[in-house]
JSON list of N, CA and C in Angstrom, two decimals:
[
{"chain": "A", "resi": 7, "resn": "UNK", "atom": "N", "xyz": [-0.84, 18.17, -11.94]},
{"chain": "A", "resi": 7, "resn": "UNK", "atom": "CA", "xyz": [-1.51, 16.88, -11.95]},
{"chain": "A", "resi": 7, "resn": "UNK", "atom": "C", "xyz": [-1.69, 16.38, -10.52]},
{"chain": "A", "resi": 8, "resn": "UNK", "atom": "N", "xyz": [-2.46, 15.53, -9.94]},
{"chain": "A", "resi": 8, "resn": "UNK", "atom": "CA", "xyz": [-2.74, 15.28, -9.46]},
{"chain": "A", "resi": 8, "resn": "UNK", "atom": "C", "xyz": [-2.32, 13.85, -9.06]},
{"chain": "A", "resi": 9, "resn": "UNK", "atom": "N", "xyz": [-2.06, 13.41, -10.09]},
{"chain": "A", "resi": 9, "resn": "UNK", "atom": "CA", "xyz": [-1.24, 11.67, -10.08]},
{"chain": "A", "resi": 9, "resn": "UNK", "atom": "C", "xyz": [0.49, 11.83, -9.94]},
{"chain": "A", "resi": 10, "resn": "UNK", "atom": "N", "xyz": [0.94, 11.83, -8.79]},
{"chain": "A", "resi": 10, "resn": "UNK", "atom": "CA", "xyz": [1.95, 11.71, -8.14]},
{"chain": "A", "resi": 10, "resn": "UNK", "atom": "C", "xyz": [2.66, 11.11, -9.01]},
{"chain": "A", "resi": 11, "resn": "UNK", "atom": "N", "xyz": [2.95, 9.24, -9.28]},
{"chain": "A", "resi": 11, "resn": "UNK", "atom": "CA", "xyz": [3.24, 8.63, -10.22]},
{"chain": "A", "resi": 11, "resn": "UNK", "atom": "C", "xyz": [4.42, 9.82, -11.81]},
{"chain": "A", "resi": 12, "resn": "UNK", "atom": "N", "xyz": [2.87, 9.70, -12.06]},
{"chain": "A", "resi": 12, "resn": "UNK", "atom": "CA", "xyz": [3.37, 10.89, -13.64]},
{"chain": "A", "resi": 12, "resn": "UNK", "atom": "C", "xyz": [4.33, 12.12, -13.03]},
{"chain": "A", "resi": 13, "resn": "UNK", "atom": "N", "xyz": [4.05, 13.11, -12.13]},
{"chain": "A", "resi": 13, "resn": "UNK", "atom": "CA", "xyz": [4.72, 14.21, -11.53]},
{"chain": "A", "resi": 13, "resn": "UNK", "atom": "C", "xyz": [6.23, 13.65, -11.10]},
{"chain": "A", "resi": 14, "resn": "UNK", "atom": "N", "xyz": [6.43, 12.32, -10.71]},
{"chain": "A", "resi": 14, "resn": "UNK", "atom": "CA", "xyz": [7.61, 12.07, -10.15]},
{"chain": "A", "resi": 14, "resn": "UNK", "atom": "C", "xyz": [8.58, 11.31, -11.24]},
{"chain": "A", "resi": 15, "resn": "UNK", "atom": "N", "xyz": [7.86, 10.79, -12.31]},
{"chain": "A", "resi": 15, "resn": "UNK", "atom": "CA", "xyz": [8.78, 10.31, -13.54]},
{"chain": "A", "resi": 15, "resn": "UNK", "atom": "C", "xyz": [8.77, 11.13, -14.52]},
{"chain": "A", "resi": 16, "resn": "UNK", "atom": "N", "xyz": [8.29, 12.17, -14.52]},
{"chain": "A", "resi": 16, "resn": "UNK", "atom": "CA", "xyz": [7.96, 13.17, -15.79]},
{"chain": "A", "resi": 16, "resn": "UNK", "atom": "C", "xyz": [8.33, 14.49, -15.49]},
{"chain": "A", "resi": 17, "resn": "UNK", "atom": "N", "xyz": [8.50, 14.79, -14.11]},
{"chain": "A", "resi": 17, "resn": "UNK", "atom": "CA", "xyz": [8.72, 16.33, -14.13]},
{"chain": "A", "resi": 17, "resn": "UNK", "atom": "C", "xyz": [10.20, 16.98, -14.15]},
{"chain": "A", "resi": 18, "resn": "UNK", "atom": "N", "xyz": [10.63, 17.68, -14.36]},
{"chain": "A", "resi": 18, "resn": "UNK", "atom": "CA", "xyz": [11.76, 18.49, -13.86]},
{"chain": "A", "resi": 18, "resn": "UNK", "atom": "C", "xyz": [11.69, 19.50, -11.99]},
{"chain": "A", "resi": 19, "resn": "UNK", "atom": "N", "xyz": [10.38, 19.63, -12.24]},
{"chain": "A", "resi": 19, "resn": "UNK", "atom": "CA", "xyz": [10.02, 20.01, -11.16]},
{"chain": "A", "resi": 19, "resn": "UNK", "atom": "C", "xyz": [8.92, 19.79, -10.45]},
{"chain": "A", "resi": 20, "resn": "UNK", "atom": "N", "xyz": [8.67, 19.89, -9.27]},
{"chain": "A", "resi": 20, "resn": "UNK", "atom": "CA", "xyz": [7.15, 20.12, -8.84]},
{"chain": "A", "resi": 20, "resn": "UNK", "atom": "C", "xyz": [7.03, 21.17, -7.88]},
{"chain": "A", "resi": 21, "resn": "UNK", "atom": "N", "xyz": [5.86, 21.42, -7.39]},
{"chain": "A", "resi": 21, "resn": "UNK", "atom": "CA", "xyz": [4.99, 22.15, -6.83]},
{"chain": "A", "resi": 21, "resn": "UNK", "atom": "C", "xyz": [3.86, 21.96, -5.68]},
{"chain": "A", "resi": 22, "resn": "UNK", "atom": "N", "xyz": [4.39, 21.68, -4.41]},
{"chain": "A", "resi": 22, "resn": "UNK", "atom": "CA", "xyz": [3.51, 20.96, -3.86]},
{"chain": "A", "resi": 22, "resn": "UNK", "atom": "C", "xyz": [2.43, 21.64, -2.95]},
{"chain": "A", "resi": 23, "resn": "UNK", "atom": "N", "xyz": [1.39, 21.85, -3.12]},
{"chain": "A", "resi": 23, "resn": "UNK", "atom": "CA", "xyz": [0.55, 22.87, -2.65]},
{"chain": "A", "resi": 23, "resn": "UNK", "atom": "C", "xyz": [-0.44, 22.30, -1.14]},
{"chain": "A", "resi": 24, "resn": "UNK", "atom": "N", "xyz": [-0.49, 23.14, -0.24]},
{"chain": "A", "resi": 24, "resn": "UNK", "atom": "CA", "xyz": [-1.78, 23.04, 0.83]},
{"chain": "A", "resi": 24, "resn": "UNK", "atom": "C", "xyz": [-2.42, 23.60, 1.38]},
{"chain": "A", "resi": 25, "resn": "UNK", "atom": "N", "xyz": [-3.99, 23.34, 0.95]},
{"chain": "A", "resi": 25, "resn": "UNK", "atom": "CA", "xyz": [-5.05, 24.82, 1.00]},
{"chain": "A", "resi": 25, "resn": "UNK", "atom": "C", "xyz": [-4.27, 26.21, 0.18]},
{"chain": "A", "resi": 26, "resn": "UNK", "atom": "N", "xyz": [-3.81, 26.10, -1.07]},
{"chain": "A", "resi": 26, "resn": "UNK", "atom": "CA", "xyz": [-3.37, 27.08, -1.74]},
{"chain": "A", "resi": 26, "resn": "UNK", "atom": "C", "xyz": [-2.25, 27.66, -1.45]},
{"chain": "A", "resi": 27, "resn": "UNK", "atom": "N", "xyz": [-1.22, 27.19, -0.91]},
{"chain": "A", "resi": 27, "resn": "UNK", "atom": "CA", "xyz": [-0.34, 27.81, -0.23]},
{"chain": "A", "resi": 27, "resn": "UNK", "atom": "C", "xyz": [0.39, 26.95, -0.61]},
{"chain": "A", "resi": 28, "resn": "UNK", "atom": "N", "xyz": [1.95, 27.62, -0.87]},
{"chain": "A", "resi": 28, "resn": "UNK", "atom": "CA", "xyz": [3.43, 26.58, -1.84]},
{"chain": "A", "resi": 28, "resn": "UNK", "atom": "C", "xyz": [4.08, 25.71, -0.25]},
{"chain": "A", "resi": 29, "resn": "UNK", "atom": "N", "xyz": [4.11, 24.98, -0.18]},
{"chain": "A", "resi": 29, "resn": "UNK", "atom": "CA", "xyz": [4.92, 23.96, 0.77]},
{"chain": "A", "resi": 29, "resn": "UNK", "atom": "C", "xyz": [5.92, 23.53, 0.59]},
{"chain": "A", "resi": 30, "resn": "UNK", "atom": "N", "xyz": [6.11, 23.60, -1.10]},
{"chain": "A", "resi": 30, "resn": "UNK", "atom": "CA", "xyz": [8.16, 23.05, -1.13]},
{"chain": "A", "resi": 30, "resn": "UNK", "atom": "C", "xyz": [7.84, 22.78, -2.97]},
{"chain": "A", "resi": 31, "resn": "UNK", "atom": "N", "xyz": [8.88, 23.88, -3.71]},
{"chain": "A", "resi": 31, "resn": "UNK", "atom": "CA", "xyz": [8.97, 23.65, -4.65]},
{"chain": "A", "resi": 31, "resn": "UNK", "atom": "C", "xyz": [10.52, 22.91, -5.00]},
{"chain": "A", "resi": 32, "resn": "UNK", "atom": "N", "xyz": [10.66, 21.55, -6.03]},
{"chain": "A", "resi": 32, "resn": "UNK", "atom": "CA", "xyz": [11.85, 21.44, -6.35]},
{"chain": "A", "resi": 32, "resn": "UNK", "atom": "C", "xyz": [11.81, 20.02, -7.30]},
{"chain": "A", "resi": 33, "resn": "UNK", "atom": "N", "xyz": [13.06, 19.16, -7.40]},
{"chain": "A", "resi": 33, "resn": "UNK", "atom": "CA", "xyz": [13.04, 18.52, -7.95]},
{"chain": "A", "resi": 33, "resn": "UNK", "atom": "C", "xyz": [12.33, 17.18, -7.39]},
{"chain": "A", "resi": 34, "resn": "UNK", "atom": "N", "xyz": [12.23, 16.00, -8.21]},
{"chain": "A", "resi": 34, "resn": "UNK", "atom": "CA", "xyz": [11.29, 15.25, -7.29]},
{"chain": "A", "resi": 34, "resn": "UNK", "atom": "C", "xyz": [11.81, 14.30, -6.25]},
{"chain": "A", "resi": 35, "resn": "UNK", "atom": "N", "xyz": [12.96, 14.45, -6.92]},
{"chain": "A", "resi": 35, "resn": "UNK", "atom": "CA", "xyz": [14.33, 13.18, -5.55]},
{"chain": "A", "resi": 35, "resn": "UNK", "atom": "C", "xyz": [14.67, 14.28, -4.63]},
{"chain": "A", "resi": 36, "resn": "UNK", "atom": "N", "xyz": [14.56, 15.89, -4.83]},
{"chain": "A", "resi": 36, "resn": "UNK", "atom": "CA", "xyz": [14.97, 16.49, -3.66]},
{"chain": "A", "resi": 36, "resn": "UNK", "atom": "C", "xyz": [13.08, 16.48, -2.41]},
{"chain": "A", "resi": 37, "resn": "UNK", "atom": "N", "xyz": [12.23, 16.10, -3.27]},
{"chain": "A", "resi": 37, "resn": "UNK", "atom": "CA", "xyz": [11.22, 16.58, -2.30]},
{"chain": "A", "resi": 37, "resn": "UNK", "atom": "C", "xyz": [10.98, 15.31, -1.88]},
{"chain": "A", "resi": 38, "resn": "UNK", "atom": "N", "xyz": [11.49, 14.35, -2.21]},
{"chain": "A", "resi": 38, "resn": "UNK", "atom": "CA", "xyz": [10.96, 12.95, -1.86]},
{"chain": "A", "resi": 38, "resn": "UNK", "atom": "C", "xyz": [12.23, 12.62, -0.39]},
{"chain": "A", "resi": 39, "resn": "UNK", "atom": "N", "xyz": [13.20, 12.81, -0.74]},
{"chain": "A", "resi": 39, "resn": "UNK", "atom": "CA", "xyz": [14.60, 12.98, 0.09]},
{"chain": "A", "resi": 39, "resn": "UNK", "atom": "C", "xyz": [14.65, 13.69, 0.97]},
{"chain": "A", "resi": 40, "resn": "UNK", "atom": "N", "xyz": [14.24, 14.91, 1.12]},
{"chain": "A", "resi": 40, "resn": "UNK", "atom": "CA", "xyz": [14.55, 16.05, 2.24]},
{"chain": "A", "resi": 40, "resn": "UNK", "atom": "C", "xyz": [13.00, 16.93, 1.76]},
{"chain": "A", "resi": 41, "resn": "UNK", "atom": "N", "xyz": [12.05, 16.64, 2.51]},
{"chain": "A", "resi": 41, "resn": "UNK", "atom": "CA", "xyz": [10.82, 16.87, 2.61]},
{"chain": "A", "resi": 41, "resn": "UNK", "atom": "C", "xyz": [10.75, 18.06, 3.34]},
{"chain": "A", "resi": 42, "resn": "UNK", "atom": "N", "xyz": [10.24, 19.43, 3.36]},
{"chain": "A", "resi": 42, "resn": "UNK", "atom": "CA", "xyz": [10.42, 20.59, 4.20]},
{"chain": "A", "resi": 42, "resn": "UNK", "atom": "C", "xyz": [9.92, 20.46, 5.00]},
{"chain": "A", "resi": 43, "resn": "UNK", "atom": "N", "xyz": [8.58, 19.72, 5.33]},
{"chain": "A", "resi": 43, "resn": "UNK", "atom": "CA", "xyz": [8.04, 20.18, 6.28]},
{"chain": "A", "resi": 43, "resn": "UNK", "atom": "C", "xyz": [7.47, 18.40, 6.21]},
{"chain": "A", "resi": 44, "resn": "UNK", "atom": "N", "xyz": [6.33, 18.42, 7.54]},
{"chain": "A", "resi": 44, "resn": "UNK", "atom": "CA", "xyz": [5.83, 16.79, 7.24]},
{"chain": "A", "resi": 44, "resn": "UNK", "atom": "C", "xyz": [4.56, 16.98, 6.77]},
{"chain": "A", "resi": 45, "resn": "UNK", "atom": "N", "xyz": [3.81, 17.95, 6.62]},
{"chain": "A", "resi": 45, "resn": "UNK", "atom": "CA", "xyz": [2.47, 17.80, 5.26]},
{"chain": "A", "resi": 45, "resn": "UNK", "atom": "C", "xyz": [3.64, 17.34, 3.74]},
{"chain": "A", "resi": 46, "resn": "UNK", "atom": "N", "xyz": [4.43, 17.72, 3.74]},
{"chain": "A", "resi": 46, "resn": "UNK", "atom": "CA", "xyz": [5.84, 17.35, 2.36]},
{"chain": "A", "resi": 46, "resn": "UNK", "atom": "C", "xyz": [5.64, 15.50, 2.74]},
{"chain": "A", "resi": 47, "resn": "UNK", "atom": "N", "xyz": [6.28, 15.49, 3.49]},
{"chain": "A", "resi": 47, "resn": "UNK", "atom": "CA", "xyz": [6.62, 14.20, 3.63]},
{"chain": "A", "resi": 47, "resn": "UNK", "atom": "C", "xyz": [5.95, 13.23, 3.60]},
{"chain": "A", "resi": 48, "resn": "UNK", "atom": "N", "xyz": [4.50, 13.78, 4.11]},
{"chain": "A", "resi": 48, "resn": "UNK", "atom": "CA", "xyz": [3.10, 12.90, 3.90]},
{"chain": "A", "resi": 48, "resn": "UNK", "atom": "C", "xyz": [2.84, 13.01, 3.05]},
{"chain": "A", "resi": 49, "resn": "UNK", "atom": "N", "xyz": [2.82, 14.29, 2.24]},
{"chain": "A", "resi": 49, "resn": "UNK", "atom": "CA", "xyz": [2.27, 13.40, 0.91]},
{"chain": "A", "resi": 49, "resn": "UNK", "atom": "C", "xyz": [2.32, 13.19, 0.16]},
{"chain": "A", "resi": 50, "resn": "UNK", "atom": "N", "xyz": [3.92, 13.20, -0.39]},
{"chain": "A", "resi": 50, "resn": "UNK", "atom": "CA", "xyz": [4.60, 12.98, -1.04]},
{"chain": "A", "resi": 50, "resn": "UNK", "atom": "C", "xyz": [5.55, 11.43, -0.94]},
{"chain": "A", "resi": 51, "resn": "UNK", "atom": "N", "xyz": [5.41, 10.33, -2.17]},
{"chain": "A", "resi": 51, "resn": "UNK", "atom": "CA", "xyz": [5.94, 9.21, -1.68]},
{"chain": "A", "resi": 51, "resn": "UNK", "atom": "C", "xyz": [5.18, 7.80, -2.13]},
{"chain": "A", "resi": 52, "resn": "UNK", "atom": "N", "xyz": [5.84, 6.72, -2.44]},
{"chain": "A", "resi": 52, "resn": "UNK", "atom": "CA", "xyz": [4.61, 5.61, -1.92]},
{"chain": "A", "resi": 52, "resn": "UNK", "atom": "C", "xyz": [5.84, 4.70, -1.74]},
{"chain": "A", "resi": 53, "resn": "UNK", "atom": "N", "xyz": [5.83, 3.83, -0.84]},
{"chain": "A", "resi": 53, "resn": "UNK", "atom": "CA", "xyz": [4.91, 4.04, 0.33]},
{"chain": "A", "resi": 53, "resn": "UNK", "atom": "C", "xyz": [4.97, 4.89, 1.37]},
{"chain": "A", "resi": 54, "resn": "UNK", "atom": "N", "xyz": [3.69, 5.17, 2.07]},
{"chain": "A", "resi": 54, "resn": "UNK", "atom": "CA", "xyz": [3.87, 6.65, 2.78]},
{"chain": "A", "resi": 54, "resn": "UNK", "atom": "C", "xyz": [4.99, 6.26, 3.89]},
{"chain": "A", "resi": 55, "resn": "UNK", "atom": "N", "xyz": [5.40, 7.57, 4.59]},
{"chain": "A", "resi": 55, "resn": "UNK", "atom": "CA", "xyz": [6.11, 7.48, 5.51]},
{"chain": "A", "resi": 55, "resn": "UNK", "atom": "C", "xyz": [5.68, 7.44, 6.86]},
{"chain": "A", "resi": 56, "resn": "UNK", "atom": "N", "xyz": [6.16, 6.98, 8.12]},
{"chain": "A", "resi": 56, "resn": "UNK", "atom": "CA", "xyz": [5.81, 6.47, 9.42]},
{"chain": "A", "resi": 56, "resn": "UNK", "atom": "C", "xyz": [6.29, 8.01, 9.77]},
{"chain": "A", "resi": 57, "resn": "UNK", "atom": "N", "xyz": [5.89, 8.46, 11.01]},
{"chain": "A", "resi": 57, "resn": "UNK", "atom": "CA", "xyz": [5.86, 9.10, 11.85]},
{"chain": "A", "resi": 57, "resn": "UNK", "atom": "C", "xyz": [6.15, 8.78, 13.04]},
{"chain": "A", "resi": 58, "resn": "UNK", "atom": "N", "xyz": [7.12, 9.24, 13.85]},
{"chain": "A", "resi": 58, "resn": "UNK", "atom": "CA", "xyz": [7.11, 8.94, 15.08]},
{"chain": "A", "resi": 58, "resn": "UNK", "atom": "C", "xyz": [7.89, 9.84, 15.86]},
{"chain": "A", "resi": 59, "resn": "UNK", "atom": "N", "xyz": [6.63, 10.59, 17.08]},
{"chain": "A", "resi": 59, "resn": "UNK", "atom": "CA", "xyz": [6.86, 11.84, 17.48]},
{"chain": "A", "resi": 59, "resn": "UNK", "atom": "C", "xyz": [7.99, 11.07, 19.13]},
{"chain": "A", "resi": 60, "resn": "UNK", "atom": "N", "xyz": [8.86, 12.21, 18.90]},
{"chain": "A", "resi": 60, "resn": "UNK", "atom": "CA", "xyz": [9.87, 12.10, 19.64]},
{"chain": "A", "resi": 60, "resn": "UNK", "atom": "C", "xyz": [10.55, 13.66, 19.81]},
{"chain": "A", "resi": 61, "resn": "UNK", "atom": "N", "xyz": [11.56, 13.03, 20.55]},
{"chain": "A", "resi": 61, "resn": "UNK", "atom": "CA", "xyz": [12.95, 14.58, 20.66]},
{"chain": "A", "resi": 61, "resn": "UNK", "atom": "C", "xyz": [14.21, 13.71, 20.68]},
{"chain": "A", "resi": 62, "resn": "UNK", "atom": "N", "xyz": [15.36, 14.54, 20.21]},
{"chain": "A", "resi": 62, "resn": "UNK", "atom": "CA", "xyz": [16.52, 14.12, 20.55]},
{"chain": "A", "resi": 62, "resn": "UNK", "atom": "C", "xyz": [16.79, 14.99, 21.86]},
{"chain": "A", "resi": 63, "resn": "UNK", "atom": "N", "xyz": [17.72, 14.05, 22.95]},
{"chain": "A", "resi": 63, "resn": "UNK", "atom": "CA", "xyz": [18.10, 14.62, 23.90]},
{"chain": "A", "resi": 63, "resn": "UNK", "atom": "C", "xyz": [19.57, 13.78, 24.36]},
{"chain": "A", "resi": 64, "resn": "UNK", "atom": "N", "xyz": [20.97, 14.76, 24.21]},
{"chain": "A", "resi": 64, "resn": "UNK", "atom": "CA", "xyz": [21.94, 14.53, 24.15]},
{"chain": "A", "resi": 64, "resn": "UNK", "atom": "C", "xyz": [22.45, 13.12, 22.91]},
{"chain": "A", "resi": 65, "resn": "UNK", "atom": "N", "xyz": [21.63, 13.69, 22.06]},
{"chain": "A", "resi": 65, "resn": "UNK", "atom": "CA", "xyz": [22.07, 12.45, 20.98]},
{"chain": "A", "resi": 65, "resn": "UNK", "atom": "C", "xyz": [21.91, 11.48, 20.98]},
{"chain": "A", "resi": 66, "resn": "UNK", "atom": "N", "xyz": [20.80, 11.14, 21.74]},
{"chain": "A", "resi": 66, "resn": "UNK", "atom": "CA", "xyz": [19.64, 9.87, 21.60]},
{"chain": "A", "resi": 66, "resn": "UNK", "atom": "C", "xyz": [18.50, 10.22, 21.81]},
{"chain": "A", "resi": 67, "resn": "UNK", "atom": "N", "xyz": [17.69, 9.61, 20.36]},
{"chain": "A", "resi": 67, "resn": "UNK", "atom": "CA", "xyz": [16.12, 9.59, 20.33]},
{"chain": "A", "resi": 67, "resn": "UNK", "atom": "C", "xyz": [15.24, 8.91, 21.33]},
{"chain": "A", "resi": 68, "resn": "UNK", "atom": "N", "xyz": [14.41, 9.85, 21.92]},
{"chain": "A", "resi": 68, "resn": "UNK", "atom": "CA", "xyz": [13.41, 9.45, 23.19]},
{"chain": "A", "resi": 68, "resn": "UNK", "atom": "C", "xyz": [12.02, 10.17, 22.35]},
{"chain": "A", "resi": 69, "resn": "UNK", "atom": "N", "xyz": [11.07, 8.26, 22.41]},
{"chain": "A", "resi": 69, "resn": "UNK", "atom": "CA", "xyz": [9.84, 8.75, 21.84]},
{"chain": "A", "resi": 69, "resn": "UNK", "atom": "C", "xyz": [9.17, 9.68, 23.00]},
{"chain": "A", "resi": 70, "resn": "UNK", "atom": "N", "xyz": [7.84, 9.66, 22.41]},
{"chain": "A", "resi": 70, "resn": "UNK", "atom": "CA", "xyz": [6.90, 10.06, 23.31]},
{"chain": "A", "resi": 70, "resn": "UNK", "atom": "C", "xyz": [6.66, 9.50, 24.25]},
{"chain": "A", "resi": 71, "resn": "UNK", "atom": "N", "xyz": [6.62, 8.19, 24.20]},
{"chain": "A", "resi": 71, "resn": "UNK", "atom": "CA", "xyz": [6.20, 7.11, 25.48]},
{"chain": "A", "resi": 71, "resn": "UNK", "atom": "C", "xyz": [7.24, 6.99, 26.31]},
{"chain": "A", "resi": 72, "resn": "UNK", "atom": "N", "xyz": [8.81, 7.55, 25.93]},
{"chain": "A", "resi": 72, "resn": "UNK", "atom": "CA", "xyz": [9.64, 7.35, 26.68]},
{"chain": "A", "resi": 72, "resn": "UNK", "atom": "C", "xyz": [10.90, 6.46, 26.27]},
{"chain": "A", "resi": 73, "resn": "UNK", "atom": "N", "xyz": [10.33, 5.89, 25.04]},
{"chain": "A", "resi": 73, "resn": "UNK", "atom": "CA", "xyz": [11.73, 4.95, 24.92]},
{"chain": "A", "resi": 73, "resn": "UNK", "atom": "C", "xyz": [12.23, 5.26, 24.04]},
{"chain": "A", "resi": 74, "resn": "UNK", "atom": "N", "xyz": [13.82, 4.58, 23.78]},
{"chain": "A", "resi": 74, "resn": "UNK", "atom": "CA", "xyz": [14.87, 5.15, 22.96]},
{"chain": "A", "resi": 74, "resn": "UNK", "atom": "C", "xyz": [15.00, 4.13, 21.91]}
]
């Protein structure tokens, strides 16, 4: 299905596909929780999730722009 909604109160499992290709099969609190990858994480969810590109370095987060 295509309606997220129904797939996440109804399934035992899902199947989350991109351009035909499996991206993360499992339950729906494990793909909503620990997303494999971030096409997972995007698009899976409501409301969607923020992004924000960074690195950890010595155990503090430094965005892109520089701040922690």
């Amino acid at each position: 299905t295509h309606d997220q909604i129904e797939a996440m109160t109804m399934a035992d499992k899902i199947v989350v596909l991109h351009d035909g290709l499996v991206e993360q099969i499992g339950a729906p609190l494990d793909l909503y929780d620990r997303p494999a990858n971030l096409f997972v994480a995007g698009f899976i969810g409501s409301p969607a999730m923020n992004f924000i590109h960074g690195h950890i370095e010595e155990g503090i987060f430094r965005s892109a722009g520089g701040l922690t």
